[in-house]
């Protein structure tokens, strides 16, 4: 039985990367044209959503979204969520229609095909470099000034300790939101780790529950509010994870 599971998990992983590649290959000319100018990013975003939904459907994942407050089209937001799986990227693209830019770790740029577009459209960060972290703020500010939104997984990565339900949050997302006076949108992903974690021999098709929480307003808040709002947002997501579990 264990041997059959290992075979399934191995094939399931291979299938995931095949699904990642197929729409990129099919849409490559259009994707390439859309990254030639930053003002064409919304067109790239539409194709990225198609790519994400194609993967989720092909893997047998079906999102179930509960919304406490509606996202307004054309408005900029700071989207933040817990982070446990590579599918967090696809699920975020699937459930959020407003064009946003990911702030993500530079290591993902090494993935063939995906990495080519990832490093040209996302804001990459080297967590070991203070210079890189400063450059993130500059690029994020530029994207926000263009009317886009930003998505950050504020844990800074997937927790090393498997027993940690939600790691401590970094300051970056909250500092940017306050600086630009944009709402913070907490989003909880309940099942991504169970569906497709970073552990190779794991995963299965099934439901992916998502909760889009009430937004946190940053209007007229000063930088000193950063720590308080960070803890409030983390508590919302942590409480929801506990409720889901």
PDB file of C-alpha atoms in Angstrom:
ATOM      1  CA  UNK A   1       0.000   0.000   0.000  1.00  0.00           C
ATOM      2  CA  UNK A   2       2.819   2.371   0.906  1.00  0.00           C
ATOM      3  CA  UNK A   3       4.532   1.573  -2.407  1.00  0.00           C
ATOM      4  CA  UNK A   4       1.362   2.467  -4.340  1.00  0.00           C
ATOM      5  CA  UNK A   5       1.115   5.780  -2.493  1.00  0.00           C
ATOM      6  CA  UNK A   6       4.724   6.608  -3.346  1.00  0.00           C
ATOM      7  CA  UNK A   7       4.069   5.877  -7.025  1.00  0.00           C
ATOM      8  CA  UNK A   8       0.927   8.054  -6.937  1.00  0.00           C
ATOM      9  CA  UNK A   9       2.700  10.948  -5.193  1.00  0.00           C
ATOM     10  CA  UNK A  10       5.625  10.788  -7.635  1.00  0.00           C
ATOM     11  CA  UNK A  11       3.339  10.838 -10.678  1.00  0.00           C
ATOM     12  CA  UNK A  12       1.202  13.544  -9.040  1.00  0.00           C
ATOM     13  CA  UNK A  13       4.261  15.784  -8.647  1.00  0.00           C
ATOM     14  CA  UNK A  14       5.342  15.194 -12.234  1.00  0.00           C
ATOM     15  CA  UNK A  15       1.796  15.960 -13.431  1.00  0.00           C
ATOM     16  CA  UNK A  16       1.853  19.249 -11.494  1.00  0.00           C
ATOM     17  CA  UNK A  17       4.945  20.463 -13.349  1.00  0.00           C
ATOM     18  CA  UNK A  18       3.504  19.316 -16.677  1.00  0.00           C
ATOM     19  CA  UNK A  19       0.387  21.371 -15.940  1.00  0.00           C
ATOM     20  CA  UNK A  20       2.577  24.362 -15.080  1.00  0.00           C
ATOM     21  CA  UNK A  21       4.324  24.110 -18.437  1.00  0.00           C
ATOM     22  CA  UNK A  22       1.420  23.457 -20.843  1.00  0.00           C
ATOM     23  CA  UNK A  23      -0.348  26.870 -20.701  1.00  0.00           C
ATOM     24  CA  UNK A  24       2.990  28.713 -20.633  1.00  0.00           C
ATOM     25  CA  UNK A  25       4.044  26.967 -23.852  1.00  0.00           C
ATOM     26  CA  UNK A  26       0.644  27.541 -25.492  1.00  0.00           C
ATOM     27  CA  UNK A  27       0.457  31.223 -24.507  1.00  0.00           C
ATOM     28  CA  UNK A  28       4.198  31.946 -24.732  1.00  0.00           C
ATOM     29  CA  UNK A  29       4.059  34.537 -27.575  1.00  0.00           C
ATOM     30  CA  UNK A  30       1.291  36.495 -25.840  1.00  0.00           C
ATOM     31  CA  UNK A  31       2.953  36.198 -22.422  1.00  0.00           C
ATOM     32  CA  UNK A  32       6.259  37.384 -23.866  1.00  0.00           C
ATOM     33  CA  UNK A  33       4.675  40.412 -25.550  1.00  0.00           C
ATOM     34  CA  UNK A  34       2.826  41.327 -22.341  1.00  0.00           C
ATOM     35  CA  UNK A  35       6.072  41.612 -20.334  1.00  0.00           C
ATOM     36  CA  UNK A  36       7.762  43.964 -22.800  1.00  0.00           C
ATOM     37  CA  UNK A  37       6.165  46.966 -21.100  1.00  0.00           C
ATOM     38  CA  UNK A  38       5.081  47.453 -17.478  1.00  0.00           C
ATOM     39  CA  UNK A  39       1.883  49.172 -18.628  1.00  0.00           C
ATOM     40  CA  UNK A  40       0.824  45.890 -20.268  1.00  0.00           C
ATOM     41  CA  UNK A  41       1.025  43.999 -16.983  1.00  0.00           C
ATOM     42  CA  UNK A  42      -2.803  43.765 -16.578  1.00  0.00           C
ATOM     43  CA  UNK A  43      -2.884  41.670 -19.775  1.00  0.00           C
ATOM     44  CA  UNK A  44      -0.193  39.401 -18.382  1.00  0.00           C
ATOM     45  CA  UNK A  45      -2.212  39.101 -15.185  1.00  0.00           C
ATOM     46  CA  UNK A  46      -5.270  37.862 -17.080  1.00  0.00           C
ATOM     47  CA  UNK A  47      -3.176  35.114 -18.667  1.00  0.00           C
ATOM     48  CA  UNK A  48      -1.598  34.292 -15.303  1.00  0.00           C
ATOM     49  CA  UNK A  49      -5.084  33.719 -13.876  1.00  0.00           C
ATOM     50  CA  UNK A  50      -5.903  31.362 -16.756  1.00  0.00           C
ATOM     51  CA  UNK A  51      -2.637  29.512 -16.053  1.00  0.00           C
ATOM     52  CA  UNK A  52      -3.467  29.243 -12.337  1.00  0.00           C
ATOM     53  CA  UNK A  53      -7.012  27.977 -12.865  1.00  0.00           C
ATOM     54  CA  UNK A  54      -5.797  25.451 -15.440  1.00  0.00           C
ATOM     55  CA  UNK A  55      -3.367  23.987 -12.890  1.00  0.00           C
ATOM     56  CA  UNK A  56      -5.894  23.885 -10.046  1.00  0.00           C
ATOM     57  CA  UNK A  57      -8.487  22.190 -12.256  1.00  0.00           C
ATOM     58  CA  UNK A  58      -5.956  19.732 -13.676  1.00  0.00           C
ATOM     59  CA  UNK A  59      -4.779  18.755 -10.194  1.00  0.00           C
ATOM     60  CA  UNK A  60      -8.319  18.152  -9.010  1.00  0.00           C
ATOM     61  CA  UNK A  61      -8.316  21.138  -6.644  1.00  0.00           C
ATOM     62  CA  UNK A  62     -11.531  23.091  -6.295  1.00  0.00           C
ATOM     63  CA  UNK A  63     -11.502  26.398  -4.375  1.00  0.00           C
ATOM     64  CA  UNK A  64     -14.341  27.140  -1.971  1.00  0.00           C
ATOM     65  CA  UNK A  65     -14.276  30.855  -1.167  1.00  0.00           C
ATOM     66  CA  UNK A  66     -16.000  32.651   1.699  1.00  0.00           C
ATOM     67  CA  UNK A  67     -15.923  36.447   1.558  1.00  0.00           C
ATOM     68  CA  UNK A  68     -16.550  38.892   4.413  1.00  0.00           C
ATOM     69  CA  UNK A  69     -15.911  42.028   2.327  1.00  0.00           C
ATOM     70  CA  UNK A  70     -15.930  42.489  -1.432  1.00  0.00           C
ATOM     71  CA  UNK A  71     -12.800  43.590  -3.290  1.00  0.00           C
ATOM     72  CA  UNK A  72     -13.535  46.678  -5.391  1.00  0.00           C
ATOM     73  CA  UNK A  73     -12.388  46.515  -9.007  1.00  0.00           C
ATOM     74  CA  UNK A  74      -9.715  49.070  -9.896  1.00  0.00           C
ATOM     75  CA  UNK A  75      -8.661  49.737  -6.311  1.00  0.00           C
ATOM     76  CA  UNK A  76      -5.216  48.960  -4.878  1.00  0.00           C
ATOM     77  CA  UNK A  77      -4.842  46.602  -1.919  1.00  0.00           C
ATOM     78  CA  UNK A  78      -2.224  44.777   0.075  1.00  0.00           C
ATOM     79  CA  UNK A  79      -3.114  41.070  -0.024  1.00  0.00           C
ATOM     80  CA  UNK A  80      -1.559  38.939   2.736  1.00  0.00           C
ATOM     81  CA  UNK A  81      -1.981  35.243   3.441  1.00  0.00           C
ATOM     82  CA  UNK A  82      -0.477  32.285   5.244  1.00  0.00           C
ATOM     83  CA  UNK A  83       2.074  30.319   3.206  1.00  0.00           C
ATOM     84  CA  UNK A  84       2.416  26.523   3.168  1.00  0.00           C
ATOM     85  CA  UNK A  85       2.488  25.424  -0.476  1.00  0.00           C
ATOM     86  CA  UNK A  86       3.530  26.355  -4.001  1.00  0.00           C
ATOM     87  CA  UNK A  87      -0.180  26.242  -4.837  1.00  0.00           C
ATOM     88  CA  UNK A  88      -0.643  29.391  -2.709  1.00  0.00           C
ATOM     89  CA  UNK A  89       0.460  31.310  -5.809  1.00  0.00           C
ATOM     90  CA  UNK A  90      -2.125  29.646  -8.051  1.00  0.00           C
ATOM     91  CA  UNK A  91      -4.920  29.912  -5.510  1.00  0.00           C
ATOM     92  CA  UNK A  92      -4.254  33.611  -4.892  1.00  0.00           C
ATOM     93  CA  UNK A  93      -4.339  34.286  -8.647  1.00  0.00           C
ATOM     94  CA  UNK A  94      -7.541  32.274  -8.934  1.00  0.00           C
ATOM     95  CA  UNK A  95      -9.548  34.050  -6.228  1.00  0.00           C
ATOM     96  CA  UNK A  96      -8.342  37.668  -6.669  1.00  0.00           C
ATOM     97  CA  UNK A  97      -9.411  39.467  -9.855  1.00  0.00           C
ATOM     98  CA  UNK A  98      -7.669  42.806  -9.241  1.00  0.00           C
ATOM     99  CA  UNK A  99      -4.227  42.840 -10.925  1.00  0.00           C
ATOM    100  CA  UNK A 100      -1.526  42.439  -8.292  1.00  0.00           C
ATOM    101  CA  UNK A 101       2.202  41.809  -8.178  1.00  0.00           C
ATOM    102  CA  UNK A 102       3.747  39.120  -6.001  1.00  0.00           C
ATOM    103  CA  UNK A 103       6.661  39.820  -3.714  1.00  0.00           C
ATOM    104  CA  UNK A 104       8.393  36.441  -3.559  1.00  0.00           C
ATOM    105  CA  UNK A 105      11.628  34.611  -2.905  1.00  0.00           C
ATOM    106  CA  UNK A 106      14.198  34.665  -5.685  1.00  0.00           C
ATOM    107  CA  UNK A 107      14.703  30.871  -5.582  1.00  0.00           C
ATOM    108  CA  UNK A 108      11.498  30.291  -7.600  1.00  0.00           C
ATOM    109  CA  UNK A 109      13.106  32.057 -10.556  1.00  0.00           C
ATOM    110  CA  UNK A 110      15.164  28.874 -11.109  1.00  0.00           C
ATOM    111  CA  UNK A 111      12.100  26.829 -12.159  1.00  0.00           C
ATOM    112  CA  UNK A 112      12.225  26.290 -15.957  1.00  0.00           C
ATOM    113  CA  UNK A 113       9.686  28.319 -18.000  1.00  0.00           C
ATOM    114  CA  UNK A 114       7.812  29.523 -14.910  1.00  0.00           C
ATOM    115  CA  UNK A 115      10.963  31.225 -13.621  1.00  0.00           C
ATOM    116  CA  UNK A 116      11.455  33.154 -16.873  1.00  0.00           C
ATOM    117  CA  UNK A 117       8.215  35.066 -16.361  1.00  0.00           C
ATOM    118  CA  UNK A 118       8.337  35.009 -12.561  1.00  0.00           C
ATOM    119  CA  UNK A 119      11.543  37.041 -12.354  1.00  0.00           C
ATOM    120  CA  UNK A 120      10.290  39.542 -14.950  1.00  0.00           C
ATOM    121  CA  UNK A 121       6.882  40.211 -13.412  1.00  0.00           C
ATOM    122  CA  UNK A 122       7.267  39.629  -9.671  1.00  0.00           C
ATOM    123  CA  UNK A 123       9.307  41.538  -7.125  1.00  0.00           C
ATOM    124  CA  UNK A 124      12.055  39.179  -6.026  1.00  0.00           C
ATOM    125  CA  UNK A 125      13.634  39.336  -2.612  1.00  0.00           C
ATOM    126  CA  UNK A 126      16.797  37.810  -1.184  1.00  0.00           C
ATOM    127  CA  UNK A 127      15.933  37.508   2.500  1.00  0.00           C
ATOM    128  CA  UNK A 128      19.621  37.371   3.445  1.00  0.00           C
ATOM    129  CA  UNK A 129      20.350  40.765   1.859  1.00  0.00           C
ATOM    130  CA  UNK A 130      19.299  44.080   3.421  1.00  0.00           C
ATOM    131  CA  UNK A 131      20.034  45.766   0.077  1.00  0.00           C
ATOM    132  CA  UNK A 132      17.595  43.413  -1.647  1.00  0.00           C
ATOM    133  CA  UNK A 133      14.904  44.101   0.943  1.00  0.00           C
ATOM    134  CA  UNK A 134      15.292  47.855   0.374  1.00  0.00           C
ATOM    135  CA  UNK A 135      15.000  47.368  -3.396  1.00  0.00           C
ATOM    136  CA  UNK A 136      11.722  45.511  -2.805  1.00  0.00           C
ATOM    137  CA  UNK A 137      10.214  48.612  -1.227  1.00  0.00           C
ATOM    138  CA  UNK A 138      11.273  50.778  -4.152  1.00  0.00           C
ATOM    139  CA  UNK A 139       9.805  48.397  -6.755  1.00  0.00           C
ATOM    140  CA  UNK A 140       6.614  47.855  -4.762  1.00  0.00           C
ATOM    141  CA  UNK A 141       6.098  51.583  -4.402  1.00  0.00           C
ATOM    142  CA  UNK A 142       6.464  51.980  -8.157  1.00  0.00           C
ATOM    143  CA  UNK A 143       3.878  49.271  -8.841  1.00  0.00           C
ATOM    144  CA  UNK A 144       1.425  50.744  -6.353  1.00  0.00           C
ATOM    145  CA  UNK A 145       1.813  54.152  -7.989  1.00  0.00           C
ATOM    146  CA  UNK A 146       0.751  52.446 -11.256  1.00  0.00           C
ATOM    147  CA  UNK A 147      -2.559  51.473  -9.638  1.00  0.00           C
ATOM    148  CA  UNK A 148      -1.709  47.810  -9.075  1.00  0.00           C
ATOM    149  CA  UNK A 149      -2.013  45.835  -5.840  1.00  0.00           C
ATOM    150  CA  UNK A 150       0.686  43.895  -4.016  1.00  0.00           C
ATOM    151  CA  UNK A 151       0.580  40.367  -2.609  1.00  0.00           C
ATOM    152  CA  UNK A 152       2.996  39.318   0.137  1.00  0.00           C
ATOM    153  CA  UNK A 153       3.170  36.167   2.248  1.00  0.00           C
ATOM    154  CA  UNK A 154       4.259  37.972   5.440  1.00  0.00           C
ATOM    155  CA  UNK A 155       5.752  34.906   7.127  1.00  0.00           C
ATOM    156  CA  UNK A 156       8.664  35.403   4.754  1.00  0.00           C
ATOM    157  CA  UNK A 157       8.573  31.763   3.683  1.00  0.00           C
ATOM    158  CA  UNK A 158       7.198  28.407   4.727  1.00  0.00           C
ATOM    159  CA  UNK A 159       7.889  27.662   8.431  1.00  0.00           C
ATOM    160  CA  UNK A 160      10.734  25.169   8.916  1.00  0.00           C
ATOM    161  CA  UNK A 161       8.985  23.598  11.883  1.00  0.00           C
ATOM    162  CA  UNK A 162       6.092  21.419  10.664  1.00  0.00           C
ATOM    163  CA  UNK A 163       4.264  21.975  13.955  1.00  0.00           C
ATOM    164  CA  UNK A 164       4.055  25.765  13.436  1.00  0.00           C
ATOM    165  CA  UNK A 165       0.563  26.632  12.228  1.00  0.00           C
ATOM    166  CA  UNK A 166       1.424  30.259  11.435  1.00  0.00           C
ATOM    167  CA  UNK A 167       4.862  31.813  11.758  1.00  0.00           C
ATOM    168  CA  UNK A 168       5.564  35.360  12.941  1.00  0.00           C
ATOM    169  CA  UNK A 169       4.945  38.073  10.347  1.00  0.00           C
ATOM    170  CA  UNK A 170       7.588  40.366   8.855  1.00  0.00           C
ATOM    171  CA  UNK A 171       6.975  44.125   8.754  1.00  0.00           C
ATOM    172  CA  UNK A 172       7.261  44.797   5.007  1.00  0.00           C
ATOM    173  CA  UNK A 173       3.667  44.337   3.856  1.00  0.00           C
ATOM    174  CA  UNK A 174       2.290  46.484   6.664  1.00  0.00           C
ATOM    175  CA  UNK A 175       4.837  49.240   6.241  1.00  0.00           C
ATOM    176  CA  UNK A 176       4.026  49.476   2.522  1.00  0.00           C
ATOM    177  CA  UNK A 177       0.274  49.473   3.160  1.00  0.00           C
ATOM    178  CA  UNK A 178       0.552  52.289   5.702  1.00  0.00           C
ATOM    179  CA  UNK A 179       2.953  54.310   3.525  1.00  0.00           C
ATOM    180  CA  UNK A 180       0.512  54.116   0.599  1.00  0.00           C
ATOM    181  CA  UNK A 181      -2.693  54.258   2.670  1.00  0.00           C
ATOM    182  CA  UNK A 182      -4.133  51.133   1.030  1.00  0.00           C
ATOM    183  CA  UNK A 183      -6.369  48.547   2.733  1.00  0.00           C
ATOM    184  CA  UNK A 184      -4.830  45.305   3.984  1.00  0.00           C
ATOM    185  CA  UNK A 185      -6.775  42.205   2.922  1.00  0.00           C
ATOM    186  CA  UNK A 186      -6.111  39.151   5.136  1.00  0.00           C
ATOM    187  CA  UNK A 187      -6.746  35.855   3.339  1.00  0.00           C
ATOM    188  CA  UNK A 188      -6.641  32.404   4.955  1.00  0.00           C
ATOM    189  CA  UNK A 189      -5.799  29.289   2.951  1.00  0.00           C
ATOM    190  CA  UNK A 190      -6.979  26.222   4.869  1.00  0.00           C
ATOM    191  CA  UNK A 191      -6.041  23.169   2.828  1.00  0.00           C
ATOM    192  CA  UNK A 192      -3.062  23.955   0.582  1.00  0.00           C
ATOM    193  CA  UNK A 193      -0.560  22.138   2.776  1.00  0.00           C
ATOM    194  CA  UNK A 194      -2.731  19.009   2.779  1.00  0.00           C
ATOM    195  CA  UNK A 195      -3.387  19.228  -0.959  1.00  0.00           C
ATOM    196  CA  UNK A 196       0.200  19.900  -2.111  1.00  0.00           C
ATOM    197  CA  UNK A 197       2.868  20.663   0.487  1.00  0.00           C
ATOM    198  CA  UNK A 198       6.610  21.097  -0.019  1.00  0.00           C
ATOM    199  CA  UNK A 199       7.035  17.526   1.293  1.00  0.00           C
ATOM    200  CA  UNK A 200       7.515  15.423  -1.848  1.00  0.00           C
ATOM    201  CA  UNK A 201       5.567  12.330  -0.836  1.00  0.00           C
ATOM    202  CA  UNK A 202       2.274  14.011  -0.007  1.00  0.00           C
ATOM    203  CA  UNK A 203      -0.794  15.567  -1.595  1.00  0.00           C
ATOM    204  CA  UNK A 204      -4.171  14.670  -3.042  1.00  0.00           C
ATOM    205  CA  UNK A 205      -7.041  16.204  -5.040  1.00  0.00           C
ATOM    206  CA  UNK A 206      -9.812  17.901  -3.094  1.00  0.00           C
ATOM    207  CA  UNK A 207     -11.296  21.086  -1.711  1.00  0.00           C
ATOM    208  CA  UNK A 208      -9.265  24.244  -1.059  1.00  0.00           C
ATOM    209  CA  UNK A 209     -11.057  26.459   1.433  1.00  0.00           C
ATOM    210  CA  UNK A 210     -10.369  30.197   1.292  1.00  0.00           C
ATOM    211  CA  UNK A 211     -11.559  32.944   3.642  1.00  0.00           C
ATOM    212  CA  UNK A 212     -11.265  36.576   2.547  1.00  0.00           C
ATOM    213  CA  UNK A 213     -11.555  38.549   5.764  1.00  0.00           C
ATOM    214  CA  UNK A 214     -12.754  42.058   6.526  1.00  0.00           C
ATOM    215  CA  UNK A 215     -10.165  44.578   5.380  1.00  0.00           C
ATOM    216  CA  UNK A 216      -7.942  46.620   7.680  1.00  0.00           C
ATOM    217  CA  UNK A 217      -8.016  50.343   6.940  1.00  0.00           C
ATOM    218  CA  UNK A 218      -4.682  52.201   6.947  1.00  0.00           C
ATOM    219  CA  UNK A 219      -6.014  55.675   6.169  1.00  0.00           C
ATOM    220  CA  UNK A 220      -4.442  58.416   8.318  1.00  0.00           C
ATOM    221  CA  UNK A 221      -2.293  55.895  10.199  1.00  0.00           C
ATOM    222  CA  UNK A 222       1.346  56.687  10.982  1.00  0.00           C
ATOM    223  CA  UNK A 223       4.274  54.222  10.780  1.00  0.00           C
ATOM    224  CA  UNK A 224       3.985  53.528  14.524  1.00  0.00           C
ATOM    225  CA  UNK A 225       0.729  51.676  13.769  1.00  0.00           C
ATOM    226  CA  UNK A 226       2.698  49.044  11.823  1.00  0.00           C
ATOM    227  CA  UNK A 227       3.346  46.649  14.707  1.00  0.00           C
ATOM    228  CA  UNK A 228      -0.201  46.794  16.048  1.00  0.00           C
ATOM    229  CA  UNK A 229      -1.877  46.157  12.690  1.00  0.00           C
ATOM    230  CA  UNK A 230       0.604  43.377  11.897  1.00  0.00           C
ATOM    231  CA  UNK A 231      -0.375  41.508  15.060  1.00  0.00           C
ATOM    232  CA  UNK A 232      -4.092  42.081  14.451  1.00  0.00           C
ATOM    233  CA  UNK A 233      -3.890  40.705  10.908  1.00  0.00           C
ATOM    234  CA  UNK A 234      -1.863  37.694  12.054  1.00  0.00           C
ATOM    235  CA  UNK A 235      -4.398  36.950  14.789  1.00  0.00           C
ATOM    236  CA  UNK A 236      -7.275  37.012  12.283  1.00  0.00           C
ATOM    237  CA  UNK A 237      -5.539  34.451  10.047  1.00  0.00           C
ATOM    238  CA  UNK A 238      -4.378  32.313  13.006  1.00  0.00           C
ATOM    239  CA  UNK A 239      -7.866  32.184  14.507  1.00  0.00           C
ATOM    240  CA  UNK A 240      -9.330  31.186  11.154  1.00  0.00           C
ATOM    241  CA  UNK A 241      -6.735  28.436  10.671  1.00  0.00           C
ATOM    242  CA  UNK A 242      -7.641  27.063  14.096  1.00  0.00           C
ATOM    243  CA  UNK A 243     -11.335  27.249  13.219  1.00  0.00           C
ATOM    244  CA  UNK A 244     -10.744  25.431   9.919  1.00  0.00           C
ATOM    245  CA  UNK A 245      -8.752  22.729  11.649  1.00  0.00           C
TER     246      UNK A 245
END
